Coordinates of C-alpha atoms and ligand atoms in Angstrom, one line a residue:
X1127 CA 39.2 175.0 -29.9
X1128 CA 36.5 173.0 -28.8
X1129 CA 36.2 173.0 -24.9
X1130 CA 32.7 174.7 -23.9
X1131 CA 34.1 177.6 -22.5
X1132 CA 33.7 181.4 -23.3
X1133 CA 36.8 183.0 -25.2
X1134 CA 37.1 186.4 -24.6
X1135 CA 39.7 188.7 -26.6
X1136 CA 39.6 192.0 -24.5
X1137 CA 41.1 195.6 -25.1
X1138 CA 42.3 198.3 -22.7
X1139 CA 43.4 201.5 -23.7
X1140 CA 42.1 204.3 -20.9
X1141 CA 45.4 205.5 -19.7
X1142 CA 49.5 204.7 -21.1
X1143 CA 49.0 200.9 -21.5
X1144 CA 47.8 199.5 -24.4
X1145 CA 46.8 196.5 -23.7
X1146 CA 44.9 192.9 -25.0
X1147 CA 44.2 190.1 -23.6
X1148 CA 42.7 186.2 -24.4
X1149 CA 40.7 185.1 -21.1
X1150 CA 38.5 181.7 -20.7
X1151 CA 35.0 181.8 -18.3
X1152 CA 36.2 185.1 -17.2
X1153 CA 39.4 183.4 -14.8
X1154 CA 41.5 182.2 -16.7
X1155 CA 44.0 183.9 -18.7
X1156 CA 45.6 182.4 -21.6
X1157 CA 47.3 185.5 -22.8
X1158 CA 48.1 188.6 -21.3
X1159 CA 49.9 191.4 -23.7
X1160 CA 50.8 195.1 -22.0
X1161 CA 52.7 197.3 -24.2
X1162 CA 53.6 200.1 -21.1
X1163 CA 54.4 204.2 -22.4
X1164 CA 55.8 204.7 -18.7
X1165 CA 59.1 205.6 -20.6
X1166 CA 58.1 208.0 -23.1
X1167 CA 55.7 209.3 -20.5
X1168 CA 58.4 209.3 -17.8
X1169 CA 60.2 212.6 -19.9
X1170 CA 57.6 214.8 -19.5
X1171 CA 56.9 213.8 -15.6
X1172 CA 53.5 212.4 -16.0
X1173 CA 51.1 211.1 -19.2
X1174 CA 50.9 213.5 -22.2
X1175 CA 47.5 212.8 -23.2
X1176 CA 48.4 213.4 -27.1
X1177 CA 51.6 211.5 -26.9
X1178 CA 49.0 208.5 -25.2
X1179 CA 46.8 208.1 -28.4
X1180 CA 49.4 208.1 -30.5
X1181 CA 51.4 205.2 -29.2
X1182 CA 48.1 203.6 -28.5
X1183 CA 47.3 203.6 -32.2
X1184 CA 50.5 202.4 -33.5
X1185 CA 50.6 199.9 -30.8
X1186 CA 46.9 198.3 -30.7
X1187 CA 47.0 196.0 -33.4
X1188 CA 50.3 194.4 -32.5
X1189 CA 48.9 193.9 -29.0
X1190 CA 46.1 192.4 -30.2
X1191 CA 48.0 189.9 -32.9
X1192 CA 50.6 189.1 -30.1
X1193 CA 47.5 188.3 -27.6
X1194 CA 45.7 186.0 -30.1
X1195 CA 49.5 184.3 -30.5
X1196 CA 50.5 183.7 -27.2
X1197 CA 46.5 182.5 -26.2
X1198 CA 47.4 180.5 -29.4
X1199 CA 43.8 181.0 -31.0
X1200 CA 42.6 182.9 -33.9
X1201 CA 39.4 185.5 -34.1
X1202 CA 37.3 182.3 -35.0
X1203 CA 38.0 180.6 -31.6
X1204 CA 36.6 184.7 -30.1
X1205 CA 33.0 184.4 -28.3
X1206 CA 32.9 188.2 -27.6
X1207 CA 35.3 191.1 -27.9
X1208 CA 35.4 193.2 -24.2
X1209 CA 36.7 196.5 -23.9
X1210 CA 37.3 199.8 -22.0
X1211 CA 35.2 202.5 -22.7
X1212 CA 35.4 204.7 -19.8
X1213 CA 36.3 206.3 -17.4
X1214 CA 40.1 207.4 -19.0
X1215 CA 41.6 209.9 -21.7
X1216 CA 39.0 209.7 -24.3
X1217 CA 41.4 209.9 -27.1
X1218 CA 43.2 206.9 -25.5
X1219 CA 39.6 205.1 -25.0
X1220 CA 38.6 206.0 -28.8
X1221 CA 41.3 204.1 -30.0
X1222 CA 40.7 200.9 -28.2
X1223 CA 37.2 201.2 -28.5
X1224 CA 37.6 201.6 -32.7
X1225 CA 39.9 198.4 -32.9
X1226 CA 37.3 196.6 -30.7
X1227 CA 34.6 197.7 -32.4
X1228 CA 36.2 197.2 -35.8
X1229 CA 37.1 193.6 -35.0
X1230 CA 33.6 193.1 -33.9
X1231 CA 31.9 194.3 -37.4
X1232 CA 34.5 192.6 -38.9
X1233 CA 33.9 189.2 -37.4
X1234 CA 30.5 189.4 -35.9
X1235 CA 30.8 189.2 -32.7
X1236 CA 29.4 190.6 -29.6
X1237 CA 31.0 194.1 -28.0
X1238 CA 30.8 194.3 -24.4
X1239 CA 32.2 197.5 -23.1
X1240 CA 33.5 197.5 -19.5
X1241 CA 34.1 200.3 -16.8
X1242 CA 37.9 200.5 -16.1
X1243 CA 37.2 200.1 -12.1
X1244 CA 34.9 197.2 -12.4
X1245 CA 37.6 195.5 -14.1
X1246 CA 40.5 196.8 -11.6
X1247 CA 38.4 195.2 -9.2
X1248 CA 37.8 191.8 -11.5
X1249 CA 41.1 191.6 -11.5
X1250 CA 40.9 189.7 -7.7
X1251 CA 38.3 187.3 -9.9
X1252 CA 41.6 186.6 -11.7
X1253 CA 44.2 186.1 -9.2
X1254 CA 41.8 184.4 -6.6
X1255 CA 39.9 181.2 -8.0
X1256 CA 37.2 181.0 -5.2
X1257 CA 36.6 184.6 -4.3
X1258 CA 33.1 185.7 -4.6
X1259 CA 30.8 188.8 -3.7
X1260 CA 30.1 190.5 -1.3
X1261 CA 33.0 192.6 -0.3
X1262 CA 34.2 195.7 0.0
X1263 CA 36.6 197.2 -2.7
X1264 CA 39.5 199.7 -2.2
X1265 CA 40.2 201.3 -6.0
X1266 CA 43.1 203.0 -5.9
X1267 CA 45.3 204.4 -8.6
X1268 CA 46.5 206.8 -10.2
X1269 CA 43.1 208.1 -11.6
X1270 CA 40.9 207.0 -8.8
X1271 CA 40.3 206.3 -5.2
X1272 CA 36.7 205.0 -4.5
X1273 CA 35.4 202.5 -1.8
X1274 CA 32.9 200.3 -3.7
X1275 CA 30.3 198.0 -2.1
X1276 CA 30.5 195.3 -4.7
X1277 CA 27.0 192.9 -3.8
X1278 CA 27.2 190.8 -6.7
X1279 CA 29.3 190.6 -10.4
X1280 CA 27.6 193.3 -11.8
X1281 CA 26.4 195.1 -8.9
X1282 CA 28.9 197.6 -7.5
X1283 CA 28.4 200.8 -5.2
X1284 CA 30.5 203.6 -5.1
X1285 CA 30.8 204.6 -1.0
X1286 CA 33.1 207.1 -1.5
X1287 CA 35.8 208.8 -4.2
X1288 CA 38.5 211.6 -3.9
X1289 CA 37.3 215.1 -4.6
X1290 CA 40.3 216.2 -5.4
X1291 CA 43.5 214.4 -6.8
X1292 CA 43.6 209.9 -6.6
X1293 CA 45.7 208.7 -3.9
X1294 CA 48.1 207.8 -7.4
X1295 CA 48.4 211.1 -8.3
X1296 CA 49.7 212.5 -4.8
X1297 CA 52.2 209.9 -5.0
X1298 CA 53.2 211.0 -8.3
X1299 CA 53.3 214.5 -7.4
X1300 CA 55.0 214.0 -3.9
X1301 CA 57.6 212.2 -5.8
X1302 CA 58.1 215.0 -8.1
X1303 CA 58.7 217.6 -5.5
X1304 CA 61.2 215.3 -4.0
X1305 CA 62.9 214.7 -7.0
X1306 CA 62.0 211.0 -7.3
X1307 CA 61.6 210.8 -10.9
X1308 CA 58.1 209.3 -12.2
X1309 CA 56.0 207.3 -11.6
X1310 CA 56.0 208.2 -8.1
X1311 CA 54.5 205.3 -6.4
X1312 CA 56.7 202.9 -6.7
X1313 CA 59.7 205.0 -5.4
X1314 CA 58.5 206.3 -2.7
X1315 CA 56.7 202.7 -1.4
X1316 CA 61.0 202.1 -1.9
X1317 CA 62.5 204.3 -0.2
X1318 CA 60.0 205.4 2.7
X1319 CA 60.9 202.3 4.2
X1320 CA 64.2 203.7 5.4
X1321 CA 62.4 206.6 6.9
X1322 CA 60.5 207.7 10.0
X1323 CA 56.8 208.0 9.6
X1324 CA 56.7 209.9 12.4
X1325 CA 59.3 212.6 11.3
X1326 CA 56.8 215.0 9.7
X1327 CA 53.2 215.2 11.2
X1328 CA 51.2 215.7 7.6
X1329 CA 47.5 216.1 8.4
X1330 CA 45.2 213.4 8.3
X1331 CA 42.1 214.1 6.4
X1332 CA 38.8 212.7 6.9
X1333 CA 36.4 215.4 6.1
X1334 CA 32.8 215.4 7.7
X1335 CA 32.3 212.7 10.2
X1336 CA 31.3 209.4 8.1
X1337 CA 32.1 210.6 5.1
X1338 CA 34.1 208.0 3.2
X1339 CA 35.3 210.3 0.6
X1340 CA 38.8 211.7 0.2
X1341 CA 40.8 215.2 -0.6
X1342 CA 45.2 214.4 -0.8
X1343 CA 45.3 217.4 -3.0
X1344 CA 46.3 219.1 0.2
X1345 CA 49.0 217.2 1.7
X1346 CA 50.7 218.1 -1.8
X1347 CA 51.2 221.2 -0.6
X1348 CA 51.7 220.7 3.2
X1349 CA 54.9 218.5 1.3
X1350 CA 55.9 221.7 -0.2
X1351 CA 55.6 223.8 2.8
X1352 CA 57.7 221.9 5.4
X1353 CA 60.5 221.3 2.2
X1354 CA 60.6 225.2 1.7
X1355 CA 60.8 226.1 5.5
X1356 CA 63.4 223.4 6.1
X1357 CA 65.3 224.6 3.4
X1358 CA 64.6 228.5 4.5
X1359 CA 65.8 227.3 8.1
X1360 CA 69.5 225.7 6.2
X1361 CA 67.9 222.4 7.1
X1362 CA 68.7 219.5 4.9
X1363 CA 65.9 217.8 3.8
X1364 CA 65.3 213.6 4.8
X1365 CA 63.9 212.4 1.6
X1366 CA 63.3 209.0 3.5
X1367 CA 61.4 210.7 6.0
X1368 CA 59.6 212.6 4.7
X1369 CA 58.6 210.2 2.1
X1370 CA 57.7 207.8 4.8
X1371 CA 55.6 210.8 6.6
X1372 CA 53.5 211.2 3.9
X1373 CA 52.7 208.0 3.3
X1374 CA 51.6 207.5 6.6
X1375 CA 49.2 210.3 6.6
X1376 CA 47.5 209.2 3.2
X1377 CA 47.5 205.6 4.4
X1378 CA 46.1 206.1 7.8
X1379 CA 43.0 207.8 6.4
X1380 CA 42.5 204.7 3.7
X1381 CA 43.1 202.1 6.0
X1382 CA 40.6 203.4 8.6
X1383 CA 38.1 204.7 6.0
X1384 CA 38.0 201.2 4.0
X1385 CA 37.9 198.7 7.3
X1386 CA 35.1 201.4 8.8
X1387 CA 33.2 200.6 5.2
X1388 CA 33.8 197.1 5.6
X1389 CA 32.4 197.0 9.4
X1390 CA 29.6 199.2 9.3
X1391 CA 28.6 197.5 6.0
X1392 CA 29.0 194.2 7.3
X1393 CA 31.4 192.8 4.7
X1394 CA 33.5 190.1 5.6
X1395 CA 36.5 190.7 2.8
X1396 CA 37.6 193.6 1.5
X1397 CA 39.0 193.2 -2.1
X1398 CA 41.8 195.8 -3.1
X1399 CA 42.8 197.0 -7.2
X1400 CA 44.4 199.3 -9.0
X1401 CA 47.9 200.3 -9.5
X1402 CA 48.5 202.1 -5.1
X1403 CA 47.1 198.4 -4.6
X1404 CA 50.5 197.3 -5.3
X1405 CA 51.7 199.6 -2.0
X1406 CA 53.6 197.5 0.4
X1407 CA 53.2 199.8 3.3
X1408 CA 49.1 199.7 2.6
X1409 CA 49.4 195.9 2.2
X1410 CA 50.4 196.0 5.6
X1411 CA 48.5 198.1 7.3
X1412 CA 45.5 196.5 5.9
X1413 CA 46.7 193.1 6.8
X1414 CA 47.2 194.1 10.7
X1415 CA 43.3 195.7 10.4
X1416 CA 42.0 193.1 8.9
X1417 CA 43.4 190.8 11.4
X1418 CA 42.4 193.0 14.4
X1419 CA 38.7 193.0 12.4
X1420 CA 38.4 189.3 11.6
X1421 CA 38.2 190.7 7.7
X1422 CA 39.7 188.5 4.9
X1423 CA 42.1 190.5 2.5
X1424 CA 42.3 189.9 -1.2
X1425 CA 44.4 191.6 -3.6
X1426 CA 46.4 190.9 -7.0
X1427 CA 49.6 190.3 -7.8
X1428 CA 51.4 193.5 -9.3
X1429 CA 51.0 193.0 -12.6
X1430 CA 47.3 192.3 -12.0
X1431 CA 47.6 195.7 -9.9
X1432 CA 48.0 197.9 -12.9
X1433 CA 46.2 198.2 -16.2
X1434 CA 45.9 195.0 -18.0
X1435 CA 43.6 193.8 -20.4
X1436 CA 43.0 190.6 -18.2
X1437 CA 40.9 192.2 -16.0
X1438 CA 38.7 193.7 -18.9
X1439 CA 37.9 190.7 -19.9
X1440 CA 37.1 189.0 -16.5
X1441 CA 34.5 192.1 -16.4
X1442 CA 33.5 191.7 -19.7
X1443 CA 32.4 188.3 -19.2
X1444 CA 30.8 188.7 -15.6
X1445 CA 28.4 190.9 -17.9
X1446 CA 28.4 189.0 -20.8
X1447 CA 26.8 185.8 -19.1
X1448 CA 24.4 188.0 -17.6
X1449 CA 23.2 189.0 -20.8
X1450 CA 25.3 192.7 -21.5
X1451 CA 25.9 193.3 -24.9
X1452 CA 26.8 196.9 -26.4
X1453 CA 26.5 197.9 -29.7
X1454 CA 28.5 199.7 -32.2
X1455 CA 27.5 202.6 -31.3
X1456 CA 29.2 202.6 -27.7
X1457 CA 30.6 205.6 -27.4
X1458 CA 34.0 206.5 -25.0
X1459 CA 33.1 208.6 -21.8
X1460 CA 36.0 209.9 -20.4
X1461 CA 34.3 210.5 -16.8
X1462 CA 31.5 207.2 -16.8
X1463 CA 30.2 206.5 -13.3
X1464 CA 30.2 202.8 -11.7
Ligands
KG4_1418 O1 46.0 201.5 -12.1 P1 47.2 202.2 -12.7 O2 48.2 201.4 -13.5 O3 46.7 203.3 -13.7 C1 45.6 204.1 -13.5 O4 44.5 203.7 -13.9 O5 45.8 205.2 -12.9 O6 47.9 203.0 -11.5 C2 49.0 203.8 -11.7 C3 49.3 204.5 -10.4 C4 50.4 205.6 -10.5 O7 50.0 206.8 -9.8 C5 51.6 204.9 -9.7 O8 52.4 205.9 -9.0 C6 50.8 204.1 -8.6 O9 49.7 203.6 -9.3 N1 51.6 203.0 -8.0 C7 51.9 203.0 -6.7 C8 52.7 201.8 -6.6 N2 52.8 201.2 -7.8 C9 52.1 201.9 -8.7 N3 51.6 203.8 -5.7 C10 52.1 203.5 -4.5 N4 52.9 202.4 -4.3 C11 53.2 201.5 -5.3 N5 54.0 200.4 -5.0
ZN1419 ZN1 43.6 201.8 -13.9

C-alpha cells in the first residue's frame, strides 16, 4: 500500500461497543467495524460492567481481523495503532488497551492512546472534510456532558461538565420509569414528538449564574413525582407528553448553555458528538440558535454519533503528527480528564 499517507488501525473498547477501525491522514475511513452489546445489555436495563469485558474479550480480535479485511490491508500496511484508554469501565478499557498494546509489541509499531471525548469530538473531523478549530464542542452521551473550548487539534478545554448524571443517562433512566425499554434516548427523541412540551413544567436548571455546568439527576425524580401524583389523583399518565416535557427542560438548559459558550467565547461554530448528539429535538433547537446567532453547526451522522473506532483514530492521528506516542506502559484510567 504505497500512497504516502498515515494508516491508522484504532481500538475502542470504553463502554458496550467493541470496536476497530482502519483510517487514512486521520479523515478518511477505510474500514469501520462496531460489534454493539445493546442487546445483551438491553436485559438487565443498562450496561453490566462484567457482562461488558466479557463480550469485549471474545469480540476484540474478530473486530480487529474484520477491520483490517474490509480496509483491505494487513498489520504491515499499519503506521500506528490508536486506542481508548480512558475515560470508561476500566475492565472494558483494559481489554482494548491489551490487544492494542499486544499488536504493537508484536509488530513494532507506535501506541497512541486517545481520550474517548477528544475522539467523540474528532468524529466531526470525520464527517466534515474542511472543518477546522476553533469551536465550541457540545459532548454529550450517555457518560458525559461537557462544553469544550477546542483551540486547536490537540488543544481542548473543558467549560463545563454534569455534576451529577450525563444528559444520556437521564434519558436512559426517564425511559425506564416510563417503561420505554433501553436505551432510552432514542425512544423517547421517538415518541416525544407526538407530545406537548409544554404539558409538564420540569425545572430548568442552570445552577449559579455563568456557570456552564450541569445537574439532570434531578429532573429524574421530578419525572417520578408528577407520574406518582397523577397516578395517586386516577390520572392516566401521557407518556408522549411527558416525554416531550422533559426533553424540553434538559434541552433548553443545553441549548442556551452551549450557544452562551459559543458567544461569550467568541466561537463561530459549535461542533456537537456523542451518542444525545444524534437527538433530533437538540438538532433543532440548535439549528434555530445558531441561526438567530450567526453560528455555524456541525455534527456527525448517527453512526459517527455513537462509539466507533473511527473517531479514535482520527484523534489518534491529530496526536500522532504532532509527535504523541505512548508507551507500553499506558495504563487505562477509568475517570482521565481532557
Ligand atoms: O456515545 P454513546 O454511544 O456512549 C457513551 O459514551 O455513553 O452514547 C450513548 C447514549 C445513551 O445514553 C443513549 O440513550 C443516548 O446516547 N442516545 C440518545 C439518542 N441516541 C442515543 N439520546 C437522545 N436522543 C437520541 N436520539
Ligand atoms: Zn462515547
Amino acid at each position: 500500500m504505497k500512497h504516502g499517507k498515515t494508516v491508522t488501525l484504532a481500538i475502542e473498547s470504553s463502554c458496550d461497543e467493541t470496536a476497530a477501525a482502519v483510517v487514512l491522514d486521520g479523515r478518511e475511513v477505510l474500514s469501520n467495524i462496531i460489534s454493539s452489546q445493546i442487546e445483551i445489555h438491553k436485559l438487565y436495563g443498562g450496561v453490566v460492567p462484567e457482562i461488558a469485558s466479557r463480550h469485549h474479550l471474545d469480540n476484540v480480535n474478530t473486530v480487529v481481523d474484520q477491520a483490517f479485511h474490509e480496509a483491505d490491508i494487513t498489520m504491515d500496511d499499519v503506521d500506528m495503532i490508536g486506542v481508548t484508554y480512558g475515560p470508561g469501565l476500566v475492565g472494558a478499557l483494559l481489554i482494548g488497551l491489551a490487544t492494542a498494546k499486544a499488536y504493537a509489541l508484536a509488530a513494532e509499531k507506535p501506541l497512541v492512546g486517545v481520550h474517548h471525548i477528544h475522539g467523540h469530538i474528532c468524529a466531526n473531523y470525520i464527517e466534515h472534510k474542511t472543518l477546522e478549530p476553533p469551536f465550541m464542542a457540545l459532548v454529550i452521551s450517555g457518560g458525559h456532558t461537557n462544553i469544550v473550548e477546542v483551540n486547536d487539534y490537540n488543544d481542548c478545554r473543558v467549560l463545563g461538565g454534569t455534576r451529577d448524571d450525563a444528559a444520556g443517562e437521564a434519558y436512559d433512566k426517564v425511559a425506564r420509569v416510563l417503561g420505554l425499554g433501553y436505551p432510552g434516548g432514542p425512544l423517547i427523541d421517538k415518541i416525544a414528538k407526538e407530545g406537548n412540551p409544554h404539558a409538564v413544567e420540569f425545572k430548568r436548571v442552570f445552577l449559579e449564574k455563568g456557570s456552564l455546568d450541569f445537574s439532570f439527576s434531578g429532573i429524574k425524580t421530578g419525572v417520578l413525582n408528577y407520574i406518582n401524583s397523577e397516578k395517586q389523583a386516577g390520572c392516566k399518565i401521557r407518556v408522549a407528553d411527558v416525554a416531550a416535557s422533559f426533553q424540553a427542560a434538559v434541552l433548553d438548559v443545553i441549548v442556551a448553555k452551549t450557544v452562551g459558550a459559543a458567544v461569550s467565547m467568541k466561537k463561530d461554530k459549535i461542533v456537537l458528538a456523542g451518542g444525545v448528539a444524534a437527538n433530533s429535538r437538540l438538532r433543532e433547537m440548535l439549528r434555530e440558535e445558531c441561526k438567530k446567532k450567526g453560528l455555524a453547526l456541525y455534527y456527525p451522522s448517527p453512526i459517527l454519533c455513537t462509539d466507533n473506532a473511527a473517531m479514535i483514530g482520527c484523534a489518534a492521528y491529530y496526536k500522532y503528527i504532532a509527535g504523541g506516542r505512548d508507551d507500553l506502559g499506558l495504563d487505562a484510567v477509568p475517570s482521565l480528564k481532557l
